[in-house]
Amino acid sequence: MEEAALRVKNLSTHFYTPRGIVKAVNGISFQVKRGQVLGLVGESGCGKSITSLSILRLVPTPGKIVGGVIYLNGKNLLQLPKEEMRRVRGKEMAMIFQDPMTSFNPVRSIGRQFIETILAHMDITKEEAWNRAVEMLAKVGLPAPEKVMRQYPFQLSGGMRQRAMIAIALALNPKVLIADEPTTALDVTIQAQILAEMRRLKDEFGTGILLITHDLGVIAQLADEVAVMYAGSIMEYGSITTVFETPAHPYTRALLNSIPRLDRDEGTLKPVKGQPPSLLNLKEQCPFLPRCDRAGKLCSTKKPLLTAITPAHRVACNYPLSTVIQEEEVSYRELACTN
Amino acid sequence: MNLPAQTETCKPAMLEIIDLVKYYPAGGGSLSSPQENIRAVDGVSFFIKEGETLGLVGESGCGKSTLTRVVLKLEEPTAGRILFEGEDVTAWQGRKLRELRKNMQIIFQDAYSSLNPRMTVEQIIGEPLANYCKDTRKERRRNVRELLQIVGLNPEHLQRYPHEFSGGQRQRIGIARALALRPKLIICDESIASLDVSIQAQILNLLKELKDGFGLSYLFISHDLAAVKYISDRVAVMYSGRIVEVIRAEDLTKEAGHPYTQSLLAAVPLPDPGKRDSKQAILRGEPPNPVKPPSGCRFHPRCPRAAEICKVTEPELQAIGPDHRAACHFVRQKFKL
């Protein structure tokens, strides 16, 4: 049986601003399985980064986690004392960010920062820590790891910095790795290198990865499961092939139709009309309603919940796209209306 | 030296670049150490026909942005010539340059930092009109309203400030400003890179519509190969300050001849979980140092096909098919020309 390394249930994070409550994350649930990748995909401002910060309990003020539970290997992180939470971060759960330049300290060598991280969690000598760091840098494919240890972040290229970041994140063998747009700042050839590295390390260490990105290509190439997020809610959740091949939510389908493709001639792109809604004072309706071409009478009054349509495929839509033939789709819509 | 290219109708190209070079000094220059140069653009030639979109792709640091600045005459080239509608504009200054700028506009990557936050939309879009046209205030307002409508914004939002708009809308303001003087050529420098996925398609389609509506030519610079393929007629691939391949967009995925173009294409993650290729040939290493580019073919240290000749002789950009040129010793001519 597959065991979830990280389980998030009904997580809500709100920001209390002078202009009102910004509901960045609204009751989302998902799990990251051991040795698997869950892709969390969405546009900017949909709450995906706040989700990752909530899991690490690093939500900046005036944000607050207002509800939900987060289980990491059976421990509810939201109930841990601060001291213990600090031990979890880095050791049991690590994070890599979009821009490794800003997540490294620019005036300390890579080696010093690496050893600092290891020594904060492990009771070993400096020399042992150094050896472990060198070993990890070599594992992520950095040439001359001893040299890298003595270098400063600015002396490394973007791709090398991100590799060093991944090495530090995996050095303590965490159960869960949160990767927030890990390749967005990198060139496409370097991105391919990093993605291959992440795939290899996941298999080798059995780490569960929460991969957060707006890039549907990266998700399709790396994720086992995918959760599509929109305006603080998960709209669709399922195995990667199911969601990409038979999307049930109009938003997922619209997203997939709006990207130019290298592997086919798409004719004219069909963009999603309008823009994502403001998260300030969200109404009790489907957040995708203003942009949806399938909206029915239910959508303005009832915010759809994430419901299973097959055991491995869940969707939050009052009128989900049918995966079967057209006639049945119509009857399904009528059925949904009478409910 | 290359001769100016002639299009089929014998009309001069809208824009033509011949052997363009731009070096920046990078320290040195004393008796003990010779002057070193960053070779940002190192002998680039291409042309854009009237009504054509030329896509320019390449990784960061390959010289794309330097190229735009030189083409727009914001910087002086170290060597080479720039021809606009057949006229050599390389040395133009003063009034002539001013007239030239009317015909060449740019849309930047980050619409937020390229719009003055303290100016209203009317002032922003009206500024090029105020600089070039002797129109009354009323006429100008009418023009700005019309421009807003063209780019799909509400003409009632004249008095709003940039921060009141979303990223996609701000990019539309930038496009309206570029269109204001009815230019012939617009350079789009990573114009969709900072936009959301669902907004990118809106802007790409808008750019396509405007091109047909106003008979524009584009130089579309991007690192996003799929977007470039979508919007361009032809695609030029740049590596370490040189153009390594020029190819028709519709042939890009199937006919690409240069190993670098092929590696770039292979590195793009396809949004299709059924097309996962775990054995894909991943390009090793990183782009070269522009101060000391490798000898011979600049791509040879990373090239899977490199042989002895590649370390010694730099390959010429040679025609290998219709509208298809590549700079590689091993790319084969598809037919006799």
Tab-separated table of N, CA, C and O in Angstrom, chain A residues 42-44 157-160 163 187-193 195-197 199 214-224 240-241 244-245 251 255-256 258-276 291, chain B residues 58-61 64 166 168-169 192-193 195-202 204-205 208 223-227 229-230 250 252-254 260 263-278 280 282-287 302:
chain	number	residue	atom	x	y	z
A	42	GLY	N	-1.006	26.167	-11.337
A	42	GLY	CA	-1.955	27.273	-11.322
A	42	GLY	C	-1.278	28.554	-11.739
A	42	GLY	O	-0.054	28.614	-11.844
A	43	GLU	N	-2.090	29.584	-11.982
A	43	GLU	CA	-1.534	30.861	-12.420
A	43	GLU	C	-1.063	31.667	-11.219
A	43	GLU	O	-1.341	31.313	-10.079
A	44	SER	N	-0.387	32.776	-11.486
A	44	SER	CA	0.114	33.553	-10.354
A	44	SER	C	-1.072	34.099	-9.555
A	44	SER	O	-2.103	34.461	-10.113
A	157	SER	N	26.785	29.624	-11.817
A	157	SER	CA	25.721	29.978	-12.760
A	157	SER	C	24.375	29.591	-12.152
A	157	SER	O	24.312	28.872	-11.157
A	158	GLY	N	23.299	30.063	-12.769
A	158	GLY	CA	21.961	29.786	-12.251
A	158	GLY	C	21.687	28.301	-12.085
A	158	GLY	O	21.163	27.857	-11.067
A	159	GLY	N	22.066	27.530	-13.072
A	159	GLY	CA	21.836	26.090	-13.016
A	159	GLY	C	22.635	25.431	-11.902
A	159	GLY	O	22.137	24.564	-11.188
A	160	MET	N	23.895	25.879	-11.740
A	160	MET	CA	24.737	25.310	-10.683
A	160	MET	C	24.196	25.671	-9.306
A	160	MET	O	24.198	24.851	-8.382
A	163	ARG	N	21.324	23.466	-8.521
A	163	ARG	CA	21.805	22.130	-8.157
A	163	ARG	C	22.314	22.119	-6.716
A	163	ARG	O	22.021	21.201	-5.943
A	187	ASP	N	17.285	28.440	-18.017
A	187	ASP	CA	17.137	28.210	-19.443
A	187	ASP	C	16.649	26.800	-19.700
A	187	ASP	O	16.861	25.906	-18.891
A	188	VAL	N	16.046	26.614	-20.862
A	188	VAL	CA	15.368	25.346	-21.115
A	188	VAL	C	16.325	24.145	-21.107
A	188	VAL	O	15.972	23.074	-20.608
A	189	THR	N	17.555	24.321	-21.596
A	189	THR	CA	18.463	23.162	-21.566
A	189	THR	C	18.896	22.859	-20.136
A	189	THR	O	19.044	21.702	-19.758
A	190	ILE	N	19.070	23.906	-19.331
A	190	ILE	CA	19.442	23.696	-17.928
A	190	ILE	C	18.238	23.126	-17.169
A	190	ILE	O	18.388	22.251	-16.310
A	191	GLN	N	17.043	23.596	-17.518
A	191	GLN	CA	15.832	23.062	-16.907
A	191	GLN	C	15.738	21.560	-17.123
A	191	GLN	O	15.427	20.812	-16.193
A	192	ALA	N	16.032	21.121	-18.350
A	192	ALA	CA	15.961	19.692	-18.643
A	192	ALA	C	16.945	18.916	-17.774
A	192	ALA	O	16.635	17.830	-17.278
A	193	GLN	N	18.137	19.502	-17.556
A	193	GLN	CA	19.123	18.846	-16.690
A	193	GLN	C	18.591	18.704	-15.264
A	193	GLN	O	18.678	17.643	-14.646
A	195	LEU	N	15.460	18.820	-14.172
A	195	LEU	CA	14.313	17.917	-14.081
A	195	LEU	C	14.766	16.462	-14.076
A	195	LEU	O	14.260	15.643	-13.303
A	196	ALA	N	15.743	16.143	-14.922
A	196	ALA	CA	16.258	14.770	-14.960
A	196	ALA	C	16.880	14.414	-13.612
A	196	ALA	O	16.710	13.301	-13.103
A	197	GLU	N	17.574	15.397	-13.032
A	197	GLU	CA	18.214	15.180	-11.733
A	197	GLU	C	17.168	14.910	-10.649
A	197	GLU	O	17.309	14.003	-9.835
A	199	ARG	N	14.171	13.753	-11.034
A	199	ARG	CA	13.552	12.450	-11.283
A	199	ARG	C	14.436	11.338	-10.715
A	199	ARG	O	13.976	10.418	-10.054
A	214	HIS	N	3.767	26.867	-12.764
A	214	HIS	CA	2.715	27.290	-13.686
A	214	HIS	C	2.924	26.609	-15.031
A	214	HIS	O	2.118	26.765	-15.934
A	215	ASP	N	4.009	25.851	-15.153
A	215	ASP	CA	4.410	25.299	-16.438
A	215	ASP	C	3.819	23.907	-16.629
A	215	ASP	O	4.261	22.934	-16.016
A	216	LEU	N	2.813	23.813	-17.492
A	216	LEU	CA	2.143	22.532	-17.697
A	216	LEU	C	3.089	21.496	-18.281
A	216	LEU	O	2.929	20.299	-18.052
A	217	GLY	N	4.088	21.953	-19.028
A	217	GLY	CA	5.061	21.027	-19.603
A	217	GLY	C	5.874	20.348	-18.520
A	217	GLY	O	6.062	19.130	-18.523
A	218	VAL	N	6.359	21.136	-17.560
A	218	VAL	CA	7.165	20.590	-16.468
A	218	VAL	C	6.341	19.583	-15.672
A	218	VAL	O	6.809	18.491	-15.346
A	219	ILE	N	5.085	19.932	-15.392
A	219	ILE	CA	4.194	19.028	-14.657
A	219	ILE	C	4.022	17.714	-15.424
A	219	ILE	O	4.173	16.623	-14.880
A	220	ALA	N	3.723	17.844	-16.719
A	220	ALA	CA	3.461	16.647	-17.525
A	220	ALA	C	4.668	15.720	-17.555
A	220	ALA	O	4.531	14.512	-17.626
A	221	GLN	N	5.859	16.305	-17.504
A	221	GLN	CA	7.065	15.492	-17.606
A	221	GLN	C	7.464	14.857	-16.279
A	221	GLN	O	8.146	13.848	-16.252
A	222	LEU	N	7.093	15.472	-15.167
A	222	LEU	CA	7.650	15.009	-13.895
A	222	LEU	C	6.623	14.441	-12.910
A	222	LEU	O	6.956	13.580	-12.112
A	223	ALA	N	5.378	14.945	-12.972
A	223	ALA	CA	4.438	14.609	-11.900
A	223	ALA	C	3.769	13.260	-12.111
A	223	ALA	O	3.591	12.805	-13.235
A	224	ASP	N	3.420	12.602	-10.992
A	224	ASP	CA	2.612	11.393	-11.040
A	224	ASP	C	1.138	11.757	-10.912
A	224	ASP	O	0.280	11.178	-11.544
A	240	ILE	N	-1.860	12.063	-13.450
A	240	ILE	CA	-1.419	13.006	-14.470
A	240	ILE	C	-2.012	12.697	-15.847
A	240	ILE	O	-2.495	13.582	-16.547
A	241	THR	N	-2.059	11.416	-16.217
A	241	THR	CA	-2.582	11.084	-17.544
A	241	THR	C	-4.075	11.374	-17.613
A	241	THR	O	-4.563	11.909	-18.607
A	244	PHE	N	-4.642	15.267	-17.794
A	244	PHE	CA	-4.186	15.891	-19.033
A	244	PHE	C	-4.918	15.350	-20.260
A	244	PHE	O	-5.132	16.062	-21.225
A	245	GLU	N	-5.315	14.072	-20.222
A	245	GLU	CA	-5.942	13.506	-21.410
A	245	GLU	C	-7.453	13.662	-21.403
A	245	GLU	O	-8.056	13.880	-22.445
A	251	TYR	N	-11.783	24.768	-16.607
A	251	TYR	CA	-10.560	25.560	-16.466
A	251	TYR	C	-9.333	24.778	-16.926
A	251	TYR	O	-8.486	25.293	-17.644
A	255	LEU	N	-6.961	25.843	-19.958
A	255	LEU	CA	-5.513	26.032	-19.797
A	255	LEU	C	-4.748	25.218	-20.841
A	255	LEU	O	-3.839	25.715	-21.494
A	256	LEU	N	-5.143	23.955	-20.975
A	256	LEU	CA	-4.437	23.084	-21.912
A	256	LEU	C	-4.601	23.566	-23.358
A	256	LEU	O	-3.719	23.393	-24.178
A	258	SER	N	-4.805	26.672	-24.207
A	258	SER	CA	-4.294	28.027	-24.414
A	258	SER	C	-2.779	28.065	-24.552
A	258	SER	O	-2.218	29.136	-24.711
A	259	ILE	N	-2.110	26.910	-24.491
A	259	ILE	CA	-0.655	26.970	-24.620
A	259	ILE	C	-0.227	26.542	-26.017
A	259	ILE	O	-0.731	25.570	-26.564
A	260	PRO	N	0.720	27.309	-26.592
A	260	PRO	CA	1.257	26.893	-27.882
A	260	PRO	C	2.034	25.591	-27.723
A	260	PRO	O	2.670	25.362	-26.693
A	261	ARG	N	1.931	24.725	-28.733
A	261	ARG	CA	2.554	23.412	-28.610
A	261	ARG	C	3.628	23.222	-29.662
A	261	ARG	O	3.474	23.622	-30.808
A	262	LEU	N	4.693	22.574	-29.253
A	262	LEU	CA	5.737	22.220	-30.214
A	262	LEU	C	5.406	20.921	-30.923
A	262	LEU	O	5.846	20.670	-32.025
A	263	ASP	N	4.630	20.073	-30.256
A	263	ASP	CA	4.424	18.725	-30.780
A	263	ASP	C	3.211	18.608	-31.691
A	263	ASP	O	2.873	17.528	-32.123
A	264	ARG	N	2.515	19.712	-31.935
A	264	ARG	CA	1.415	19.635	-32.895
A	264	ARG	C	1.117	21.028	-33.424
A	264	ARG	O	1.570	22.021	-32.878
A	265	ASP	N	0.348	21.083	-34.530
A	265	ASP	CA	-0.088	22.373	-35.036
A	265	ASP	C	-1.451	22.661	-34.448
A	265	ASP	O	-2.411	21.935	-34.708
A	266	GLU	N	-1.494	23.712	-33.642
A	266	GLU	CA	-2.696	23.918	-32.853
A	266	GLU	C	-3.719	24.809	-33.540
A	266	GLU	O	-4.774	25.051	-33.017
A	267	GLY	N	-3.418	25.283	-34.740
A	267	GLY	CA	-4.317	26.249	-35.373
A	267	GLY	C	-4.241	27.547	-34.592
A	267	GLY	O	-3.161	27.968	-34.198
A	268	THR	N	-5.378	28.159	-34.340
A	268	THR	CA	-5.360	29.383	-33.539
A	268	THR	C	-5.586	29.024	-32.080
A	268	THR	O	-6.450	28.216	-31.761
A	269	LEU	N	-4.782	29.618	-31.213
A	269	LEU	CA	-4.915	29.351	-29.780
A	269	LEU	C	-6.248	29.877	-29.274
A	269	LEU	O	-6.738	30.898	-29.725
A	270	LYS	N	-6.796	29.138	-28.304
A	270	LYS	CA	-8.025	29.618	-27.676
A	270	LYS	C	-7.700	30.073	-26.265
A	270	LYS	O	-7.625	29.272	-25.342
A	271	PRO	N	-7.464	31.369	-26.085
A	271	PRO	CA	-7.099	31.835	-24.754
A	271	PRO	C	-8.289	31.767	-23.795
A	271	PRO	O	-9.435	31.765	-24.239
A	272	VAL	N	-7.996	31.689	-22.506
A	272	VAL	CA	-9.054	31.795	-21.510
A	272	VAL	C	-9.402	33.276	-21.447
A	272	VAL	O	-8.527	34.109	-21.224
A	273	LYS	N	-10.659	33.608	-21.672
A	273	LYS	CA	-11.018	35.020	-21.663
A	273	LYS	C	-10.937	35.574	-20.227
A	273	LYS	O	-11.035	34.816	-19.266
A	274	GLY	N	-10.809	36.888	-20.126
A	274	GLY	CA	-10.804	37.538	-18.816
A	274	GLY	C	-9.560	37.239	-18.011
A	274	GLY	O	-8.556	36.775	-18.533
A	275	GLN	N	-9.652	37.526	-16.717
A	275	GLN	CA	-8.508	37.345	-15.820
A	275	GLN	C	-8.930	36.638	-14.542
A	275	GLN	O	-10.095	36.649	-14.197
A	276	PRO	N	-7.934	36.076	-13.828
A	276	PRO	CA	-8.267	35.442	-12.556
A	276	PRO	C	-8.890	36.463	-11.605
A	276	PRO	O	-8.575	37.647	-11.683
A	291	ARG	N	-15.296	33.378	-16.182
A	291	ARG	CA	-14.497	33.047	-17.364
A	291	ARG	C	-14.964	31.755	-18.024
A	291	ARG	O	-14.382	31.311	-19.001
B	58	GLY	N	17.042	31.757	-28.174
B	58	GLY	CA	18.380	31.485	-27.660
B	58	GLY	C	18.328	31.589	-26.153
B	58	GLY	O	17.411	32.181	-25.594
B	59	GLU	N	19.331	31.009	-25.493
B	59	GLU	CA	19.327	31.011	-24.039
B	59	GLU	C	19.811	32.350	-23.512
B	59	GLU	O	20.366	33.151	-24.256
B	60	SER	N	19.642	32.574	-22.222
B	60	SER	CA	20.054	33.859	-21.680
B	60	SER	C	21.559	34.018	-21.865
B	60	SER	O	22.326	33.062	-21.746
B	61	GLY	N	21.956	35.232	-22.201
B	61	GLY	CA	23.369	35.502	-22.400
B	61	GLY	C	23.846	35.242	-23.812
B	61	GLY	O	25.023	35.387	-24.095
B	64	LYS	N	20.749	38.134	-27.392
B	64	LYS	CA	19.470	38.581	-27.950
B	64	LYS	C	19.174	40.036	-27.602
B	64	LYS	O	18.815	40.833	-28.456
B	166	SER	N	-4.053	44.746	-14.501
B	166	SER	CA	-3.363	43.465	-14.298
B	166	SER	C	-2.191	43.367	-15.265
B	166	SER	O	-2.033	44.196	-16.159
B	168	GLY	N	-1.545	41.386	-17.771
B	168	GLY	CA	-1.924	41.264	-19.172
B	168	GLY	C	-2.401	42.593	-19.729
B	168	GLY	O	-2.072	42.977	-20.854
B	169	GLN	N	-3.179	43.322	-18.917
B	169	GLN	CA	-3.676	44.624	-19.372
B	169	GLN	C	-2.540	45.622	-19.529
B	169	GLN	O	-2.526	46.426	-20.455
B	192	ILE	N	5.994	38.218	-23.710
B	192	ILE	CA	4.982	37.423	-23.010
B	192	ILE	C	5.580	36.655	-21.836
B	192	ILE	O	4.873	35.953	-21.128
B	193	ALA	N	6.894	36.838	-21.609
B	193	ALA	CA	7.572	35.988	-20.624
B	193	ALA	C	7.016	36.148	-19.217
B	193	ALA	O	6.949	35.184	-18.462
B	195	LEU	N	4.005	36.911	-18.295
B	195	LEU	CA	2.547	36.799	-18.199
B	195	LEU	C	2.123	35.382	-17.823
B	195	LEU	O	2.836	34.418	-18.074
B	196	ASP	N	0.911	35.293	-17.267
B	196	ASP	CA	0.365	33.993	-16.919
B	196	ASP	C	0.028	33.187	-18.168
B	196	ASP	O	-0.242	33.744	-19.218
B	197	VAL	N	0.006	31.879	-17.990
B	197	VAL	CA	-0.249	30.983	-19.108
B	197	VAL	C	-1.514	31.377	-19.873
B	197	VAL	O	-1.508	31.494	-21.101
B	198	SER	N	-2.609	31.619	-19.146
B	198	SER	CA	-3.873	31.884	-19.838
B	198	SER	C	-3.866	33.258	-20.492
B	198	SER	O	-4.646	33.523	-21.391
B	199	ILE	N	-2.995	34.154	-20.045
B	199	ILE	CA	-2.934	35.500	-20.614
B	199	ILE	C	-1.996	35.532	-21.823
B	199	ILE	O	-2.196	36.299	-22.755
B	200	GLN	N	-0.960	34.678	-21.792
B	200	GLN	CA	-0.003	34.642	-22.904
B	200	GLN	C	-0.706	34.446	-24.240
B	200	GLN	O	-0.412	35.123	-25.220
B	201	ALA	N	-1.676	33.520	-24.253
B	201	ALA	CA	-2.373	33.230	-25.499
B	201	ALA	C	-3.149	34.456	-25.971
B	201	ALA	O	-3.212	34.736	-27.163
B	202	GLN	N	-3.743	35.199	-25.033
B	202	GLN	CA	-4.469	36.422	-25.409
B	202	GLN	C	-3.535	37.394	-26.118
B	202	GLN	O	-3.877	37.962	-27.154
B	204	LEU	N	-0.542	36.793	-27.516
B	204	LEU	CA	-0.042	36.242	-28.782
B	204	LEU	C	-1.065	36.451	-29.904
B	204	LEU	O	-0.721	36.874	-31.006
B	205	ASN	N	-2.337	36.156	-29.585
B	205	ASN	CA	-3.368	36.332	-30.608
B	205	ASN	C	-3.543	37.796	-30.971
B	205	ASN	O	-3.735	38.132	-32.142
B	208	LYS	N	-0.840	38.830	-33.301
B	208	LYS	CA	-1.102	38.296	-34.647
B	208	LYS	C	-2.139	39.135	-35.381
B	208	LYS	O	-1.960	39.455	-36.560
B	223	HIS	N	12.492	33.109	-25.285
B	223	HIS	CA	13.166	31.845	-25.018
B	223	HIS	C	12.159	30.695	-25.102
B	223	HIS	O	12.513	29.539	-24.941
B	224	ASP	N	10.879	31.043	-25.353
B	224	ASP	CA	9.821	30.050	-25.385
B	224	ASP	C	9.637	29.550	-26.824
B	224	ASP	O	9.035	30.215	-27.655
B	225	LEU	N	10.175	28.375	-27.115
B	225	LEU	CA	10.174	27.892	-28.493
B	225	LEU	C	8.771	27.658	-29.044
B	225	LEU	O	8.516	27.911	-30.212
B	226	ALA	N	7.877	27.196	-28.180
B	226	ALA	CA	6.524	26.915	-28.660
B	226	ALA	C	5.831	28.214	-29.056
B	226	ALA	O	5.158	28.270	-30.093
B	227	ALA	N	6.003	29.260	-28.260
B	227	ALA	CA	5.392	30.545	-28.591
B	227	ALA	C	5.995	31.113	-29.868
B	227	ALA	O	5.288	31.654	-30.720
B	229	LYS	N	7.356	29.445	-32.329
B	229	LYS	CA	6.859	28.662	-33.465
B	229	LYS	C	5.447	29.111	-33.833
B	229	LYS	O	5.094	29.203	-35.002
B	230	TYR	N	4.653	29.418	-32.818
B	230	TYR	CA	3.263	29.798	-33.051
B	230	TYR	C	3.137	31.120	-33.815
B	230	TYR	O	2.347	31.253	-34.726
B	250	GLU	N	7.209	26.539	-39.672
B	250	GLU	CA	6.477	25.271	-39.795
B	250	GLU	C	7.416	24.071	-39.943
B	250	GLU	O	7.009	22.939	-39.736
B	252	LEU	N	10.269	23.916	-38.198
B	252	LEU	CA	11.158	23.923	-37.034
B	252	LEU	C	11.277	22.570	-36.348
B	252	LEU	O	12.381	22.065	-36.131
B	253	THR	N	10.147	21.946	-36.035
B	253	THR	CA	10.236	20.722	-35.246
B	253	THR	C	10.744	19.532	-36.062
B	253	THR	O	11.348	18.624	-35.514
B	254	LYS	N	10.487	19.549	-37.367
B	254	LYS	CA	10.849	18.360	-38.148
B	254	LYS	C	12.169	18.487	-38.887
B	254	LYS	O	12.867	17.505	-39.104
B	260	TYR	N	22.390	22.246	-32.099
B	260	TYR	CA	21.939	23.083	-30.978
B	260	TYR	C	20.432	23.284	-31.034
B	260	TYR	O	19.751	23.153	-30.014
B	263	SER	N	18.853	20.176	-29.847
B	263	SER	CA	18.918	20.012	-28.386
B	263	SER	C	17.919	20.916	-27.690
B	263	SER	O	17.289	20.523	-26.710
B	264	LEU	N	17.785	22.146	-28.194
B	264	LEU	CA	16.816	23.074	-27.602
B	264	LEU	C	15.419	22.488	-27.688
B	264	LEU	O	14.666	22.480	-26.711
B	265	LEU	N	15.077	21.993	-28.867
B	265	LEU	CA	13.744	21.423	-29.064
B	265	LEU	C	13.524	20.230	-28.142
B	265	LEU	O	12.462	20.066	-27.554
B	266	ALA	N	14.564	19.404	-28.010
B	266	ALA	CA	14.425	18.204	-27.182
B	266	ALA	C	14.281	18.569	-25.708
B	266	ALA	O	13.707	17.812	-24.928
B	267	ALA	N	14.795	19.740	-25.319
B	267	ALA	CA	14.785	20.110	-23.905
B	267	ALA	C	13.448	20.695	-23.473
B	267	ALA	O	13.164	20.786	-22.283
B	268	VAL	N	12.609	21.092	-24.422
B	268	VAL	CA	11.322	21.695	-24.051
B	268	VAL	C	10.413	20.615	-23.469
B	268	VAL	O	10.167	19.606	-24.112
B	269	PRO	N	9.943	20.801	-22.232
B	269	PRO	CA	9.043	19.791	-21.668
B	269	PRO	C	7.674	19.857	-22.334
B	269	PRO	O	7.013	20.888	-22.298
B	270	LEU	N	7.260	18.786	-22.964
B	270	LEU	CA	5.981	18.788	-23.665
B	270	LEU	C	4.848	18.595	-22.677
B	270	LEU	O	4.940	17.744	-21.786
B	271	PRO	N	3.768	19.364	-22.830
B	271	PRO	CA	2.648	19.228	-21.891
B	271	PRO	C	1.811	17.995	-22.204
B	271	PRO	O	0.615	18.079	-22.378
B	272	ASP	N	2.441	16.871	-22.311
B	272	ASP	CA	1.742	15.635	-22.618
B	272	ASP	C	2.412	14.503	-21.851
B	272	ASP	O	3.518	14.081	-22.194
B	273	PRO	N	1.747	14.009	-20.791
B	273	PRO	CA	2.386	12.971	-19.970
B	273	PRO	C	2.645	11.693	-20.757
B	273	PRO	O	3.460	10.868	-20.349
B	274	GLY	N	1.969	11.526	-21.898
B	274	GLY	CA	2.205	10.346	-22.714
B	274	GLY	C	3.520	10.439	-23.470
B	274	GLY	O	4.009	9.456	-24.003
B	275	LYS	N	4.082	11.666	-23.552
B	275	LYS	CA	5.334	11.834	-24.281
B	275	LYS	C	6.482	12.096	-23.330
B	275	LYS	O	7.151	13.106	-23.404
B	276	ARG	N	6.660	11.220	-22.391
B	276	ARG	CA	7.802	11.333	-21.489
B	276	ARG	C	8.946	10.558	-22.079
B	276	ARG	O	8.785	9.411	-22.468
B	277	ASP	N	10.059	11.179	-22.145
B	277	ASP	CA	11.205	10.494	-22.723
B	277	ASP	C	12.326	10.483	-21.703
B	277	ASP	O	13.053	11.442	-21.545
B	278	SER	N	12.438	9.374	-21.001
B	278	SER	CA	13.435	9.332	-19.935
B	278	SER	C	14.837	9.200	-20.512
B	278	SER	O	15.817	9.536	-19.876
B	280	GLN	N	15.847	10.796	-23.152
B	280	GLN	CA	16.132	11.936	-24.027
B	280	GLN	C	17.577	12.409	-23.841
B	280	GLN	O	18.126	12.401	-22.744
B	282	ILE	N	20.030	14.779	-23.099
B	282	ILE	CA	20.052	16.071	-22.436
B	282	ILE	C	21.366	16.760	-22.746
B	282	ILE	O	22.433	16.168	-22.635
B	283	LEU	N	21.258	18.023	-23.167
B	283	LEU	CA	22.437	18.793	-23.484
B	283	LEU	C	23.227	19.040	-22.210
B	283	LEU	O	22.715	19.576	-21.235
B	284	ARG	N	24.482	18.623	-22.212
B	284	ARG	CA	25.325	18.798	-21.032
B	284	ARG	C	25.939	20.185	-21.039
B	284	ARG	O	26.011	20.843	-22.067
B	285	GLY	N	26.479	20.574	-19.907
B	285	GLY	CA	27.253	21.803	-19.835
B	285	GLY	C	26.413	23.054	-19.941
B	285	GLY	O	25.190	23.010	-19.889
B	286	GLU	N	27.097	24.170	-20.075
B	286	GLU	CA	26.431	25.465	-20.074
B	286	GLU	C	26.968	26.333	-21.205
B	286	GLU	O	28.020	26.054	-21.755
B	287	PRO	N	26.225	27.408	-21.547
B	287	PRO	CA	26.694	28.277	-22.620
B	287	PRO	C	28.087	28.839	-22.312
B	287	PRO	O	28.440	29.010	-21.150
B	302	ARG	N	29.818	21.259	-26.356
B	302	ARG	CA	28.583	20.647	-25.877
B	302	ARG	C	27.937	19.763	-26.935
B	302	ARG	O	26.902	19.160	-26.691
